[in-house]
Each structure stands twice: as C-alpha cells, then as structure tokens.
Coordinates of C-alpha atoms in Angstrom, one line a residue:
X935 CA 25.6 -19.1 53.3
X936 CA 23.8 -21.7 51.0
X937 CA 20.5 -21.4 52.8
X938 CA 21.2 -17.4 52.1
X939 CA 21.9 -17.9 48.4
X940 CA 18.6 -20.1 48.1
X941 CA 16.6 -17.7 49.6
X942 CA 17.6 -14.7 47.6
X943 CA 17.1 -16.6 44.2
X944 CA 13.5 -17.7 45.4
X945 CA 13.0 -14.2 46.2
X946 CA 14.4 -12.9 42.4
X947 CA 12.3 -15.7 40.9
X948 CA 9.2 -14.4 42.5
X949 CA 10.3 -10.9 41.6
X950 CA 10.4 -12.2 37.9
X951 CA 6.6 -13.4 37.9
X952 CA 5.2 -10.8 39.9
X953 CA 6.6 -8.4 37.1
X954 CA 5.9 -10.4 34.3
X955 CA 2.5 -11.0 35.6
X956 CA 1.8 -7.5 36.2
X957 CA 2.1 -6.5 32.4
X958 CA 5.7 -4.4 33.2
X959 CA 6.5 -4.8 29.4
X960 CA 4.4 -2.3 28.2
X961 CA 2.1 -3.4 25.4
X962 CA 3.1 -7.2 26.0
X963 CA 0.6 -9.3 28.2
X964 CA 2.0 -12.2 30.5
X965 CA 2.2 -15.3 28.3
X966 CA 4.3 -12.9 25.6
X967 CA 6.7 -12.3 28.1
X968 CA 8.9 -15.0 29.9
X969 CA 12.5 -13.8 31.6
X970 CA 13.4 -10.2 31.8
X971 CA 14.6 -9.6 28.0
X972 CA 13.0 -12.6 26.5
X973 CA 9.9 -11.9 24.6
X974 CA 8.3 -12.5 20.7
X975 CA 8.7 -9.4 19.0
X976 CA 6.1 -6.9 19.3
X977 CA 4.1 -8.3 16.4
X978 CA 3.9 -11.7 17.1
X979 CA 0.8 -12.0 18.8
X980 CA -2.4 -14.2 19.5
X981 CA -4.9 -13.9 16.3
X982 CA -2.0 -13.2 14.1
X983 CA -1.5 -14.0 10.7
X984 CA 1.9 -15.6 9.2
X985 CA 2.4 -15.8 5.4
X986 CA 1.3 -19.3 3.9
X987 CA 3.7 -21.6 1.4
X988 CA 5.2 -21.8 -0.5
X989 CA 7.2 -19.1 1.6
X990 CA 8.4 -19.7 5.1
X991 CA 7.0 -17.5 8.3
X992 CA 9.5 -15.7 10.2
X993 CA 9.1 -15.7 14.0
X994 CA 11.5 -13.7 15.8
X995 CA 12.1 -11.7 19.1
X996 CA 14.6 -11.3 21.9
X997 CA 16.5 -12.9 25.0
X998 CA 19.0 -13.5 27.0
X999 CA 22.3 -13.5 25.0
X1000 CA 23.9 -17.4 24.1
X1001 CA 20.7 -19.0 25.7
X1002 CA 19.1 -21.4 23.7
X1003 CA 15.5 -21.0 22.2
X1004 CA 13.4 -23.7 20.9
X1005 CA 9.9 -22.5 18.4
X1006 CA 7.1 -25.2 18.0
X1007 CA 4.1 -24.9 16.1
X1008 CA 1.2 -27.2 17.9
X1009 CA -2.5 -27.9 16.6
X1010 CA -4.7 -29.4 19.1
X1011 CA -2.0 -29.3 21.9
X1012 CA 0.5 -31.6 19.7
X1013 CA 3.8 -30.5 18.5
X1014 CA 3.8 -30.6 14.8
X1015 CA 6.7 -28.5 13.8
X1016 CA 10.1 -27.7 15.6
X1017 CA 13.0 -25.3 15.4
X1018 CA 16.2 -24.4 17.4
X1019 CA 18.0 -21.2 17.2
X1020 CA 20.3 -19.5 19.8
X1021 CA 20.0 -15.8 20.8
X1022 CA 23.0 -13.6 19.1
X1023 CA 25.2 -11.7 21.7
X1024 CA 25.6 -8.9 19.4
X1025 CA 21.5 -7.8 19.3
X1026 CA 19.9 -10.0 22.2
X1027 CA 17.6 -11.4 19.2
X1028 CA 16.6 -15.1 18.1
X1029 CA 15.0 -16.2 14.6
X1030 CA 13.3 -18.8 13.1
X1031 CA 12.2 -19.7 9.5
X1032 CA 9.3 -22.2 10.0
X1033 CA 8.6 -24.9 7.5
X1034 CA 6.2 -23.5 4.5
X1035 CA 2.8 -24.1 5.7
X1036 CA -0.7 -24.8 3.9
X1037 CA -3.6 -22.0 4.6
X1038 CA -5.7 -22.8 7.5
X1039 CA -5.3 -22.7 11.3
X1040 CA -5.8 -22.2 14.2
X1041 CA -2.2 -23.1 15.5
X1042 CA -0.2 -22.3 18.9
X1043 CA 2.9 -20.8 18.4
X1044 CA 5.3 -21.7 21.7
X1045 CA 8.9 -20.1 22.4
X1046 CA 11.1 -21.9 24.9
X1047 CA 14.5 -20.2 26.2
X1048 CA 16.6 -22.5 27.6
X1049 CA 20.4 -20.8 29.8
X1050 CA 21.4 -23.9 31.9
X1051 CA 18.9 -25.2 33.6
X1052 CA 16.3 -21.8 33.7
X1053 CA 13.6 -22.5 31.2
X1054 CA 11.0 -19.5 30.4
X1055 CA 8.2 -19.9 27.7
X1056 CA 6.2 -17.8 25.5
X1057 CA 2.9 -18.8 23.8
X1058 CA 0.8 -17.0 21.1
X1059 CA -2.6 -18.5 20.1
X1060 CA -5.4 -18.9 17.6
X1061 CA -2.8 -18.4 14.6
X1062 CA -3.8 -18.6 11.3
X1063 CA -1.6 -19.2 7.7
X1064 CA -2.6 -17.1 4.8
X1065 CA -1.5 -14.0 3.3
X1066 CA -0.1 -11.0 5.0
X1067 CA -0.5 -7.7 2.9
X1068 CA 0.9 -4.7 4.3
X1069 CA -1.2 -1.4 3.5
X1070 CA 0.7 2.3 4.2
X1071 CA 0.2 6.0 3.3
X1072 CA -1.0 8.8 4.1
X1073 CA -4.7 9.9 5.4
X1074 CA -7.0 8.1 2.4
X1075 CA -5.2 4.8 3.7
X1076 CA -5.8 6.2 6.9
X1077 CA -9.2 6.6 6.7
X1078 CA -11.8 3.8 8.9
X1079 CA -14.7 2.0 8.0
X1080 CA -16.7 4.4 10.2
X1081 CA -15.9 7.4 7.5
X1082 CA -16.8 5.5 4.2
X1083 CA -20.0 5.4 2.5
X1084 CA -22.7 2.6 3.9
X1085 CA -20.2 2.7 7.1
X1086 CA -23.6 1.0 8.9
X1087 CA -23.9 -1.8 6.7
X1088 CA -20.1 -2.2 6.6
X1089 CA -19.5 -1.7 10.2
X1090 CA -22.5 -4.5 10.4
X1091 CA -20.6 -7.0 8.0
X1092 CA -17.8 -8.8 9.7
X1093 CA -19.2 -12.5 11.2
X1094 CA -18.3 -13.9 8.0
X1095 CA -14.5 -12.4 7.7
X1096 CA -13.2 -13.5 11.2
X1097 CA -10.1 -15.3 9.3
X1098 CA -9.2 -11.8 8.1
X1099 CA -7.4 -10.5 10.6
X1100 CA -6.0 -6.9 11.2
X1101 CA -3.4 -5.3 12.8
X1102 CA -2.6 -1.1 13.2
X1103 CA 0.8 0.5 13.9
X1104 CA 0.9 3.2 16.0
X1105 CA 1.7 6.7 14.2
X1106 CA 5.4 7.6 15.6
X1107 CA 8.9 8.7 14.0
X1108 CA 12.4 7.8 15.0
X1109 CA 15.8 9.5 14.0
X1110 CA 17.2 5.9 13.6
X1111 CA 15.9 2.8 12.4
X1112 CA 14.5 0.8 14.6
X1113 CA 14.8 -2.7 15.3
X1114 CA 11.1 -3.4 16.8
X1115 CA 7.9 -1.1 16.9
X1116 CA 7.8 1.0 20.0
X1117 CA 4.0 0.6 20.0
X1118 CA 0.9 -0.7 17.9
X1119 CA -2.9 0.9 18.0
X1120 CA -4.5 -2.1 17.3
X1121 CA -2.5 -5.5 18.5
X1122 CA -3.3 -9.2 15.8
X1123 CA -7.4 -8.8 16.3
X1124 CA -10.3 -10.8 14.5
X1125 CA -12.6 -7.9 13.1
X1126 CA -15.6 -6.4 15.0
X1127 CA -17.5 -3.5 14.3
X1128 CA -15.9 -1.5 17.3
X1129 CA -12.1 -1.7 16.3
X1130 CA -12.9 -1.0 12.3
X1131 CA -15.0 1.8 13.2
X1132 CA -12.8 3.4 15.8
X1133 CA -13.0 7.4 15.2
X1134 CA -12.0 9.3 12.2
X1135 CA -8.2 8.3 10.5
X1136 CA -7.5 6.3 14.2
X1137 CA -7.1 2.3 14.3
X1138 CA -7.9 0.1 11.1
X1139 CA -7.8 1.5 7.4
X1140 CA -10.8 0.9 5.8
X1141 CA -9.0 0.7 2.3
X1142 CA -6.8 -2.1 3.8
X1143 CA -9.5 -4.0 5.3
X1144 CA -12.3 -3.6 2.2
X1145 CA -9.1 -4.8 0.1
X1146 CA -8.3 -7.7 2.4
X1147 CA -11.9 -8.6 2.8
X1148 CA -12.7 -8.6 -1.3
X1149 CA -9.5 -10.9 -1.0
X1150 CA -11.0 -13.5 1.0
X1151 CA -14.0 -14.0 -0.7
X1152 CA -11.6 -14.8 -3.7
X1153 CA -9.3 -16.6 -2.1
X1154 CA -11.3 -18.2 0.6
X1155 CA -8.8 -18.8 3.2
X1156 CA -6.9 -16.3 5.9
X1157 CA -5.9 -12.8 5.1
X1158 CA -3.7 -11.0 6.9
X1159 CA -3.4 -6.7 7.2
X1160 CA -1.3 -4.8 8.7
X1161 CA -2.1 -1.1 8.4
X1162 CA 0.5 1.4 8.7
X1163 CA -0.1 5.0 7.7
X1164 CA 0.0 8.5 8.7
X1165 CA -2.1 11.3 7.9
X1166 CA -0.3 14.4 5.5
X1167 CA 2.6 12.9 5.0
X1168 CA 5.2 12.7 1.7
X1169 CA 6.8 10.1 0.7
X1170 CA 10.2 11.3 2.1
X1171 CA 9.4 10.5 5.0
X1172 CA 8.3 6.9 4.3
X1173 CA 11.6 6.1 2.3
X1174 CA 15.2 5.1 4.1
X1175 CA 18.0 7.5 3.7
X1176 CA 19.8 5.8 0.9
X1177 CA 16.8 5.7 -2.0
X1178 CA 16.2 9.4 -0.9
X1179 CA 20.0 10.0 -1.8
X1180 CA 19.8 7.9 -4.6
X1181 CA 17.3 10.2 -6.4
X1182 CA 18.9 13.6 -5.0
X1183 CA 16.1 14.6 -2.8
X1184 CA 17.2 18.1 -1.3
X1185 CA 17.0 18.4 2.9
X1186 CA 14.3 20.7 2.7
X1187 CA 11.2 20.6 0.3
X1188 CA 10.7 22.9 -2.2
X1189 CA 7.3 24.3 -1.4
X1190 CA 5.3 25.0 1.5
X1191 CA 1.9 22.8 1.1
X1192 CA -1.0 22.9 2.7
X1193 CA -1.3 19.2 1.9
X1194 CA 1.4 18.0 4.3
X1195 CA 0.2 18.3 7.8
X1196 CA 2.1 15.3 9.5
X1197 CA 5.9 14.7 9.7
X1198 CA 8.0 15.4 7.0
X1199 CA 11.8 14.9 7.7
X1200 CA 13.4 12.3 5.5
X1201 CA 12.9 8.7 6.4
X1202 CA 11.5 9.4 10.3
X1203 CA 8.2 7.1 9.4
X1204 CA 10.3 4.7 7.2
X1205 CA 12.9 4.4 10.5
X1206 CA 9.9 3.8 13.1
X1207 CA 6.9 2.4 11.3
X1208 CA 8.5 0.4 8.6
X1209 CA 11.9 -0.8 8.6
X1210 CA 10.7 -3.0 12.2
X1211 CA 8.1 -4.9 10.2
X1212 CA 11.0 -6.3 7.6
X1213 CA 11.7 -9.6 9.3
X1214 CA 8.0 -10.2 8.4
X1215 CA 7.2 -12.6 5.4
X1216 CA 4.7 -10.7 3.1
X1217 CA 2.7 -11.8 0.5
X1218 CA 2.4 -8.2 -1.0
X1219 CA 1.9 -4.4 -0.3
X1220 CA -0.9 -1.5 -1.2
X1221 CA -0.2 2.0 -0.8
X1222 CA -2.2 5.1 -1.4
X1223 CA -0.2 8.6 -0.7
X1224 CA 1.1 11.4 -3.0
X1225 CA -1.3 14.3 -2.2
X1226 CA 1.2 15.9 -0.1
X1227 CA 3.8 16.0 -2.7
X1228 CA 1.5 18.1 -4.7
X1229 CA 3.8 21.0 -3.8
X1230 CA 6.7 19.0 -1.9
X1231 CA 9.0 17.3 -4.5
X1232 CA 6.3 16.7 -6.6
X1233 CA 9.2 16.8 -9.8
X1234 CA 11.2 13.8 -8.0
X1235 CA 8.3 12.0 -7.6
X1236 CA 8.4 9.8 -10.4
X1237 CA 12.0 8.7 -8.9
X1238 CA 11.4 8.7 -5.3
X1239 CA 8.3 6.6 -5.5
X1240 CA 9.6 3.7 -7.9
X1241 CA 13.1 3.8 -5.5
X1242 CA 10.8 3.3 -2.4
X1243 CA 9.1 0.5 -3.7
X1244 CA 12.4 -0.9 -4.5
X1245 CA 13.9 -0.6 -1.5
X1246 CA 10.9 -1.6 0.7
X1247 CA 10.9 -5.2 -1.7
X1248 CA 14.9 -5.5 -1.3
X1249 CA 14.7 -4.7 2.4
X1250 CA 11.9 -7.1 3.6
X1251 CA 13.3 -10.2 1.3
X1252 CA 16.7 -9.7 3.5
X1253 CA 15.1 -9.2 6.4
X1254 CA 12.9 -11.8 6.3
X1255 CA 16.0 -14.4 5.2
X1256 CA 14.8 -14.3 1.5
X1257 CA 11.3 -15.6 2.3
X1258 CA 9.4 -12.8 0.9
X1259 CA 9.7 -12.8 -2.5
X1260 CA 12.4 -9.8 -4.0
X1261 CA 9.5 -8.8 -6.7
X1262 CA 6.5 -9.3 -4.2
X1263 CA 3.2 -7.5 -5.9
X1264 CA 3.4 -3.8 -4.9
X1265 CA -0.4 -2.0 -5.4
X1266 CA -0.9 1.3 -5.8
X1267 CA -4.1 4.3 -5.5
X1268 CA -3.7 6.7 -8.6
X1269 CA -5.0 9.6 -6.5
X1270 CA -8.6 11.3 -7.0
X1271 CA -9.9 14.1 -7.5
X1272 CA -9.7 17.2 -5.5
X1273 CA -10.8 21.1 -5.4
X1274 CA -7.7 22.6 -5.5
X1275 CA -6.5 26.2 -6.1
X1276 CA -5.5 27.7 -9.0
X1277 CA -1.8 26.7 -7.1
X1278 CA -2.6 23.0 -7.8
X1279 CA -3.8 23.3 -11.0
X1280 CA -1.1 21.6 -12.6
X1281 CA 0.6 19.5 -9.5
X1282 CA -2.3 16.9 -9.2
X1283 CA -2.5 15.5 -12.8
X1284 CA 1.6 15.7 -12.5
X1285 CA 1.6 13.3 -9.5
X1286 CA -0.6 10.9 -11.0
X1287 CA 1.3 10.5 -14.1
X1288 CA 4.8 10.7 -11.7
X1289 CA 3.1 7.5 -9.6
X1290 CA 3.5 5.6 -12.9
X1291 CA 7.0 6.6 -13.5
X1292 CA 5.5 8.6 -16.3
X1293 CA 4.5 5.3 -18.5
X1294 CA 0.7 6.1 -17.6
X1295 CA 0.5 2.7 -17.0
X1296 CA 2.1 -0.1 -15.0
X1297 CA 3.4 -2.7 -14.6
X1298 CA 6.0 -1.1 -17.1
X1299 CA 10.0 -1.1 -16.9
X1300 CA 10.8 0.9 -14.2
X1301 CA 7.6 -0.2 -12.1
X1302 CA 7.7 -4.8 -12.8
X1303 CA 5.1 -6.5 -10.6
X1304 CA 3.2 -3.5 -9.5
X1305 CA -0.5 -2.9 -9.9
X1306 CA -2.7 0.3 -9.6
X1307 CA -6.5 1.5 -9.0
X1308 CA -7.1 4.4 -10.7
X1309 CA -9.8 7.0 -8.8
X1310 CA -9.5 10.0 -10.6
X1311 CA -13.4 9.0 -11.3
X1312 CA -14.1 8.9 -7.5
X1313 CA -14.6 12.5 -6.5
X1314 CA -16.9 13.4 -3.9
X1315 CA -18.0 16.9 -3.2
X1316 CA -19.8 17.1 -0.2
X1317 CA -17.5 14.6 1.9
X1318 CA -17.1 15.9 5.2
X1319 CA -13.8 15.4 5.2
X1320 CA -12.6 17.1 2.4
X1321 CA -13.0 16.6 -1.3
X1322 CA -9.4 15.6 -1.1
X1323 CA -10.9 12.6 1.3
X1324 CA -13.5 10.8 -1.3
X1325 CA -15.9 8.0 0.8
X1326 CA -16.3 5.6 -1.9
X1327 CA -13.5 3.6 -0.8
X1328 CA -15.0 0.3 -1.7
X1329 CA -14.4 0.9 -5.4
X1330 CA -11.0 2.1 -4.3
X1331 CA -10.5 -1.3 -2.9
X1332 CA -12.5 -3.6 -5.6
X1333 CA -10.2 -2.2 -7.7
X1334 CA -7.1 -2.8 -5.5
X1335 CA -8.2 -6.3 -5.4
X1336 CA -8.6 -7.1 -9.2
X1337 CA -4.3 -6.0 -9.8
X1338 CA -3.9 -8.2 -6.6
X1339 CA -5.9 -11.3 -8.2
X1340 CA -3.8 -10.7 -11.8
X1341 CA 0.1 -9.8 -10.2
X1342 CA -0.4 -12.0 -7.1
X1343 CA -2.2 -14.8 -8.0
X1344 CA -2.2 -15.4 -11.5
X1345 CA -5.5 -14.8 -12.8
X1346 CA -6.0 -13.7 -16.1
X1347 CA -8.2 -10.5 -15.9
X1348 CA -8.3 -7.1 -16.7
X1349 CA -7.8 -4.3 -13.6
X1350 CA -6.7 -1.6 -15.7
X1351 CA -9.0 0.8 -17.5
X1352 CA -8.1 1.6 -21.1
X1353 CA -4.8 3.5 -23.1
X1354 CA -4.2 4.3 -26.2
X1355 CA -1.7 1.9 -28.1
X1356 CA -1.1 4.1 -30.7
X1357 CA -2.2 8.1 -31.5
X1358 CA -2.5 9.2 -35.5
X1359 CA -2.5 12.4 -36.8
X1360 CA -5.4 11.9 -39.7
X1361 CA -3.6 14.0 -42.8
X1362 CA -6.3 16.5 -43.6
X1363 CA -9.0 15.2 -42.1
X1364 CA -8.7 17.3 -38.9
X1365 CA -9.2 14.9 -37.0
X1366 CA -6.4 12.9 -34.1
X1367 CA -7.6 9.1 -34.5
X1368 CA -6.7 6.7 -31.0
X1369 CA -6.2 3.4 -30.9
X1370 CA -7.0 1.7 -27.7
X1371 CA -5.4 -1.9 -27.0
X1372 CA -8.7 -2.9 -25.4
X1373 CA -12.5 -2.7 -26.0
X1374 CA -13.9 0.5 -24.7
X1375 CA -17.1 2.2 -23.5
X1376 CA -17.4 5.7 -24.1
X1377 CA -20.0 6.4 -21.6
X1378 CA -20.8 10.1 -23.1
X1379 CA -19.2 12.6 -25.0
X1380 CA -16.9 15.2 -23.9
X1381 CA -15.7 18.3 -25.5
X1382 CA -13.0 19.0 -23.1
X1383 CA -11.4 16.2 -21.5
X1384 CA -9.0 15.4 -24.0
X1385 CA -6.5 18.1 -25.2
X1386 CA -4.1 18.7 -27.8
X1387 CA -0.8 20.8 -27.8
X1388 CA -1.2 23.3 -30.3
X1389 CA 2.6 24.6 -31.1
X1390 CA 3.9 27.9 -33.4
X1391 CA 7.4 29.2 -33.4
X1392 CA 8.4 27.0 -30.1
X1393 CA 5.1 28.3 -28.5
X1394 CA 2.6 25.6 -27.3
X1395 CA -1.1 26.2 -26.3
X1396 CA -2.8 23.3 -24.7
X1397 CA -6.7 23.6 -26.4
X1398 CA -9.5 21.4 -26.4
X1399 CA -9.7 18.1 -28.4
X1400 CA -13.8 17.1 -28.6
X1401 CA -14.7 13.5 -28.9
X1402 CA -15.9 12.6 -32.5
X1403 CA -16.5 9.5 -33.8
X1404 CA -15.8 6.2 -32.1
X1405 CA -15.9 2.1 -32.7
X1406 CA -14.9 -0.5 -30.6
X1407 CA -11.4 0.2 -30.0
X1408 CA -11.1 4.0 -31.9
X1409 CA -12.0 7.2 -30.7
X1410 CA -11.8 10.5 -33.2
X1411 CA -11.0 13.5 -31.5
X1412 CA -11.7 16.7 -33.4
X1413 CA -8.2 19.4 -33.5
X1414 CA -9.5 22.0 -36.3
X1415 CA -8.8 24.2 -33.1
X1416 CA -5.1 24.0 -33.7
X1417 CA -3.9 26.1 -36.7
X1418 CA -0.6 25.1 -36.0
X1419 CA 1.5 22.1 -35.3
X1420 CA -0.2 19.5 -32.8
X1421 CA 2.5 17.8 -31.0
X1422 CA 0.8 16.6 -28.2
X1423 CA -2.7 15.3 -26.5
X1424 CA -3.2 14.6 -22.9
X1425 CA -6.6 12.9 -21.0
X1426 CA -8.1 14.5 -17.9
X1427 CA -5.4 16.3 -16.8
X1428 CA -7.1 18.6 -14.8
X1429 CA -7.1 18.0 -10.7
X1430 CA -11.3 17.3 -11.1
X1431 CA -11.6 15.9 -14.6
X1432 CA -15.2 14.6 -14.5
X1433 CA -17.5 14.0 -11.9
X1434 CA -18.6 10.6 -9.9
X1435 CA -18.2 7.7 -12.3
X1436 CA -18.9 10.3 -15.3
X1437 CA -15.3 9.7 -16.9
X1438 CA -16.2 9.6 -20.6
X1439 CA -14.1 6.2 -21.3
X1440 CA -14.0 2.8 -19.1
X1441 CA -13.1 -0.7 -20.5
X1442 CA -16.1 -1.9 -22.2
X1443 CA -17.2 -4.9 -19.9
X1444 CA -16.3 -3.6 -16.6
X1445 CA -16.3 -0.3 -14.6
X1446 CA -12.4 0.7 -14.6
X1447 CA -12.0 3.9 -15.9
X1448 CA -9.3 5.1 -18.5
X1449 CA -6.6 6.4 -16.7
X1450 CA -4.9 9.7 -17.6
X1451 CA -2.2 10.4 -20.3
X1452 CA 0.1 13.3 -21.4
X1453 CA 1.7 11.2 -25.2
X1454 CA 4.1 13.3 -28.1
X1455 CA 2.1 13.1 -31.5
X1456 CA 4.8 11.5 -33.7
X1457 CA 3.5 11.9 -36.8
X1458 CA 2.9 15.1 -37.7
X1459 CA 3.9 16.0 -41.5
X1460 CA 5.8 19.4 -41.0
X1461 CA 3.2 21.1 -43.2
X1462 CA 0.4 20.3 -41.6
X1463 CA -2.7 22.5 -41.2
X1464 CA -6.0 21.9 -40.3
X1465 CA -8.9 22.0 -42.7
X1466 CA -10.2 24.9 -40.9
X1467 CA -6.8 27.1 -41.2
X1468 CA -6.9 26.3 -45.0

C-alpha cells in the first residue's frame, strides 16, 4: 500500500512537469507557471516594467488556496528584497506591495509557494523600474509605427530605447469584469522594428510608443507602455457600469454612426481590457478616442468622459492598494480633423470642446491633473487610411509628452497652445478685441476661422469674424457683419478648420496651436450697433 501511494505521487508529480513544461497554460511559458493554479498574473512577465518610487510595485497572481507564497526581488543572483503573503481562499490570488524602488534594473522577480512541504517557483527576468503609462482608445491609438509618416526611419530607430519597453492587450470584450486578461498581443518586449511595425492598427500603438520614447529621452531612465485600444469604438464601452449610470447614458445610442465599427455595448472593453490591469501601479494614462461619439452620445460626452477618467483613477489606486496615486496625470488627444458630411458638420467641433468638459481648456475644475494635445492642426488628406486617420503622429505625441513633463513631473513649461482670457466688445468701433493670457503668433490672417453670433429677436446667425489688428497678446477681430446683437464668438469650429500646421494662431515661441473655443460676449451694451448698421 505505501509502495502504491509512492508510486502514484511520483507518477502525478511527473504529470505536473510534463504539463507545465509543455506550455498547457496557454500564453504562459514554463518558468511563469509552477503547480497547477499557481502562476504570476498574466502581465507579469520577463522584460517588464514596474512603477519606480516613490510608489510601491504590485506583483500579484494565483495559487493554491491557504499555501504560503514568498516574492523576492534579486540583482545579480542575490536576494535584495523580500515579501510573504498567503493565497486567499475566497479568489485563489496572492499580492505583494514591494518596497519603493529607484529607476534602473535589470532585476529577477522570483515567486515561491509553499503548502506543507510542496515547494513550486516562478521566475520573471530582465525587469526594469521606471514608469508605467497606460495608453487606450480607439483606432488613432491603435494605429503602429509601420502607418505613420517616416515609418522607415522610425521603424529603424530603436537600439537606443531598449529600456522602453512595451506591452499590447489583446482586443476582446467580457459581459463581467474580469479579474486577469484572457490574452495579450504583444507579451513585456524590448522594442524591435518587427513588433512596432506589425501590420495596420495590430500590436504596438505608435502614439504610445513615440510618447513613451520622447519620455525617455527626458527622463533618461525606463519607460514602461502598455497599449490597450480598439478600433471604432465609444467610450461606453471603455467605462464600468456605474459612471455610465452616473451620467444617465441610455442602453442604446442615439444615432447610428458610421464612426463606430467595433463593439459598442456598455462597459464590454472596460470589463475585459481594463478593469484586469488595476492591480497595476501606474505612473499615468494617455488616451485618444471620441470620433465614434460623433453621432453616439456625443451630448453626454462632456460627462461620460470626465466620469471615466475618474473612475479609471479611483479604481486603479484601490486596486493597486493605494500605490498609484488617486489624481495620477490623465493625457488626453483633442481629435483632428476629418472630412465629414454635412451630418458631421457640427458633431466634431462639439466633441472636442465636450473632451474638455466644455472649459476649452484643462486642467480645469471638473478635469484636475489632466493634460491634452491638441491636433485639430494635424489633418492629412491623402492618408491612406482615412483623413479621419492623420500620419503625423509624432507631433501627436511630442505634444502628449510636453503635458506629461508639466502634470507628471513638475516642469515648468508650456503644452498648451493659446485662449483668450478675456473677449471685449469695442463700443463703436466694430471691432471684438481678445485678450490672450500668453504671447501669440499669428502665423497668417484668416477671414473665416473665428465667428461671431449675430442675434435679433431670439434669432442667432453664426457669421464670419476676420482677423484685424494684432500685438503680442491682442487680436482684433472685425464684426461690422453683425447688425445686431453679438453674443457670441467661437474658433475653428468647423470639423477641418485649417489645413496642415496652417492654424492662424500658436503660442509664440513654440509650435502648439490655439485650441478651439465657443465663449458668451458679456459685454454687450443693449443698444449696440455696428458702425456699418449706423
């Protein structure tokens, strides 16, 4: 009986490495995978990235329930760091918060399960600590390095960024949250031409890495990315259930769009492809998506999209035991340009003003911490993928990277292009005089890029404002059009206000454009009328 009972636990412990050994956990090789059950979760992986100080990494996965489990960090085969947890009975999942960590690496991670006297152990290698940015959206996040402009050179350019390292979640939707990812694209890799350029909107975001990569040569130590996006698709279905309430988001959208190709139902990419990254310690987030609320939504935008951001900061400080910070820097793409139908006249300029929560600007009140890159100057007619698909996604990124370097790290710089602080009707004159509250360039004159709301017995006309005179920080605008009462001026608010870098106004020492704005006039004496109607 003994000799029987040793033989048939030789024969299951051979079982167990023949299984393990022969990859039968799916997308997890054989030193990610001890006993059945007991693995790193699925993003915890050789080449990875973990968040620097002053914030502790998070290293989590699953086992056998009770057992005992045992993390240490090791540089140059020597134990440096250890920490004890035990896996919870009621989810078969362990966690560890690691000591802060300075940038730098490479480190092994090791995992040791202990039940009785059964040992299994996990290993990841060639870690690195720096910054983790997560990057989501829709397909201009998407997009790779293989679609942008100078994709050769680009493609070409990566020997010098091997401690930027990138990761790609797969594009799938749950009904349910889900604990883990069911499968990534593009597992913890150093960068190489081949898994940057892989195909058209497949693998790595170019956005994401140009951003990440601009990074590094700032910050001059690792850089994490994790890309996870999915081509024409709203924001309901990036957001969890209860901000989607919270802004009273019908079931069903309220226009058919021709813009939102991918899934749609509320929160089925939020349940799959975010909500199993929250145990992750982040440094920061970068999103670009809104073309597909266009026509989908497009008037609860300016709620849903501050709420997501809120939730996503709320949900990854508690999942990650308070170790991502609850404000962490949220980056935004104000969307481009795109030739739309008459349809879409409208719904384009309305999204980009909804991404700011209607300020124009942010950070503002209802939008702290958060930074944005305009591109409505970043058109691009003859991309092959679409006008709505601009290739300049350098710039896209450049810019990215200057809100990152001000909200993230402190410096003091500009990354916003210029608004006016303050819009006066000159009594008359005929003439609306703007205020900027930073130097600008007028780069040419424009008789039709600025507009003023012309209004007569509760009847408003939107005409065209010209550009007058200007100074350092003024701009004239010429309204003798309006014969009536002007009560309002807007700035490109067309879906294709100007063409490549031809915006009218940037900031005067650098190449961010002025964003665009829809602002009341205040000030108009109830008799006024222009010199022209006189």
């Amino acid at each position: 009986m003994i000799a029987s009972e040793f033989v048939l636990g030789l024969v299951l412990r051979l079982f167990l490495q023949a299984h393990v050994s022969a990859g039968g956990f799916g997308l997890f090789s054989s030193d990610k995978v001890g006993y059945v059950g007991f693995r790193f979760a699925s993003y915890i992986d050789d080449y990875m990235v973990l968040q620097r100080e002053p914030a502790g990494a998070v290293i989590w996965g699953y086992g056998t329930p009770r057992a005992t489990v045992t993390v240490t960090l090791c540089r140059d085969q020597e134990p440096i760091m250890k920490k004890g947890t035990r896996v919870k009975a009621d989810s078969n999942t362990w966690t560890v918060v690691l000591d802060p960590m300075k940038p730098g690496g490479p480190y092994e991670v090791m995992a040791q399960q202990t039940l009785g006297r059964i040992n299994f152990t996990l290993r990841v290698h060639d870690v690195l600590f720096g910054d983790v940015w997560l990057c989501s959206g829709q397909s201009n996040m998407k997009m790779t390095v293989s679609q942008v402009f100078n994709a050769t050179g680009e493609l070409s350019n990566t020997a010098a960024y091997q401690s930027v390292r990138i990761l790609s979640v797969s594009s799938t939707q749950a009904q349910q949250e889900l604990e883990d990812l069911a499968k990534v694209d593009l597992r913890w890799s150093k960068p190489t031409s081949k898994n940057l350029g892989h195909g058209n909107f497949t693998y790595m975001s170019a956005v994401c890495w140009l951003f990440g990569r601009f990074l590094y040569d700032t910050l001059r130590y690792p850089v994490g990315l994790l890309s996870s996006s999915w081509s024409g698709t709203p924001i309901e279905a990036w957001s969890s259930r209860r901000s989607l309430e919270a802004c009273g988001v019908p079931r069903s959208g309220s226009m058919p769009s021709d813009l939102k190709i991918g899934p749609s139902a509320h929160s089925v990419l939020w349940n799959a492809m975010i909500h199993p990254l929250r145990n992750m310690t982040l440094k920061g987030v970068i999103w670009y998506q809104g073309e597909s609320n266009v026509n989908f939504n497009r008037d609860l935008y300016n709620c849903t999209f501050p709420l997501l951001i809120d939730d996503w900061r709320q949900t990854f400080h508690d999942g990650s035991q308070g170790q991502t910070e609850r404000l962490f820097p949220f980056g935004f793409v104000q969307l481009s340009s795109y030739l739309s139908g008459e349809a879409l006249h409208d719904g384009l300029p309305q999204i980009r003003w909804h991404q700011t929560a209607d300020f124009g600007y942010v950070p503002n009140q209802r939008m702290p911490n958060t930074f944005m890159a305009a591109a409505v100057d970043l058109c691009d007619r003859n991309s092959p993928f679409g006008s709505i698909h601009p290739r300049d996604k350098q710039t896209v990124a450049y810019r990215l990277h200057l809100g990152a370097r001000a909200l993230a790290y402190g410096e003091k710089l500009i990354f916003q292009g210029p608004l006016p602080q303050k819009i006066e009707l000159l009594a008359d004159t005929g003439l609306l005089n703007l205020t900027y509250s930073q130097p600008i360039k007028v780069q040419r004159r424009d008789d039709k890029i600025f507009e003023v709301s012309c209004c007569s017995d509760h009847q408003c006309t939107w005409l065209p404002a010209p550009m007058d005179t200007f100074s350092t920080q003024t701009l004239a605008l010429n309204i003798t059009s309006c014969h009536d009462t002007p009560a309002a001026l807007r700035y490109a608010w067309t879906p294709w206000p100007c063409e490549y870098k031809q915006c009218p106004l940037y900031h005067l020492t650098s190449t961010l454009p002025a964003p665009p704005f829809i602002a009341p006039i205040t000030n108009p004496s109830p008799g006024y009328h222009s010199r022209t109607a006189k």
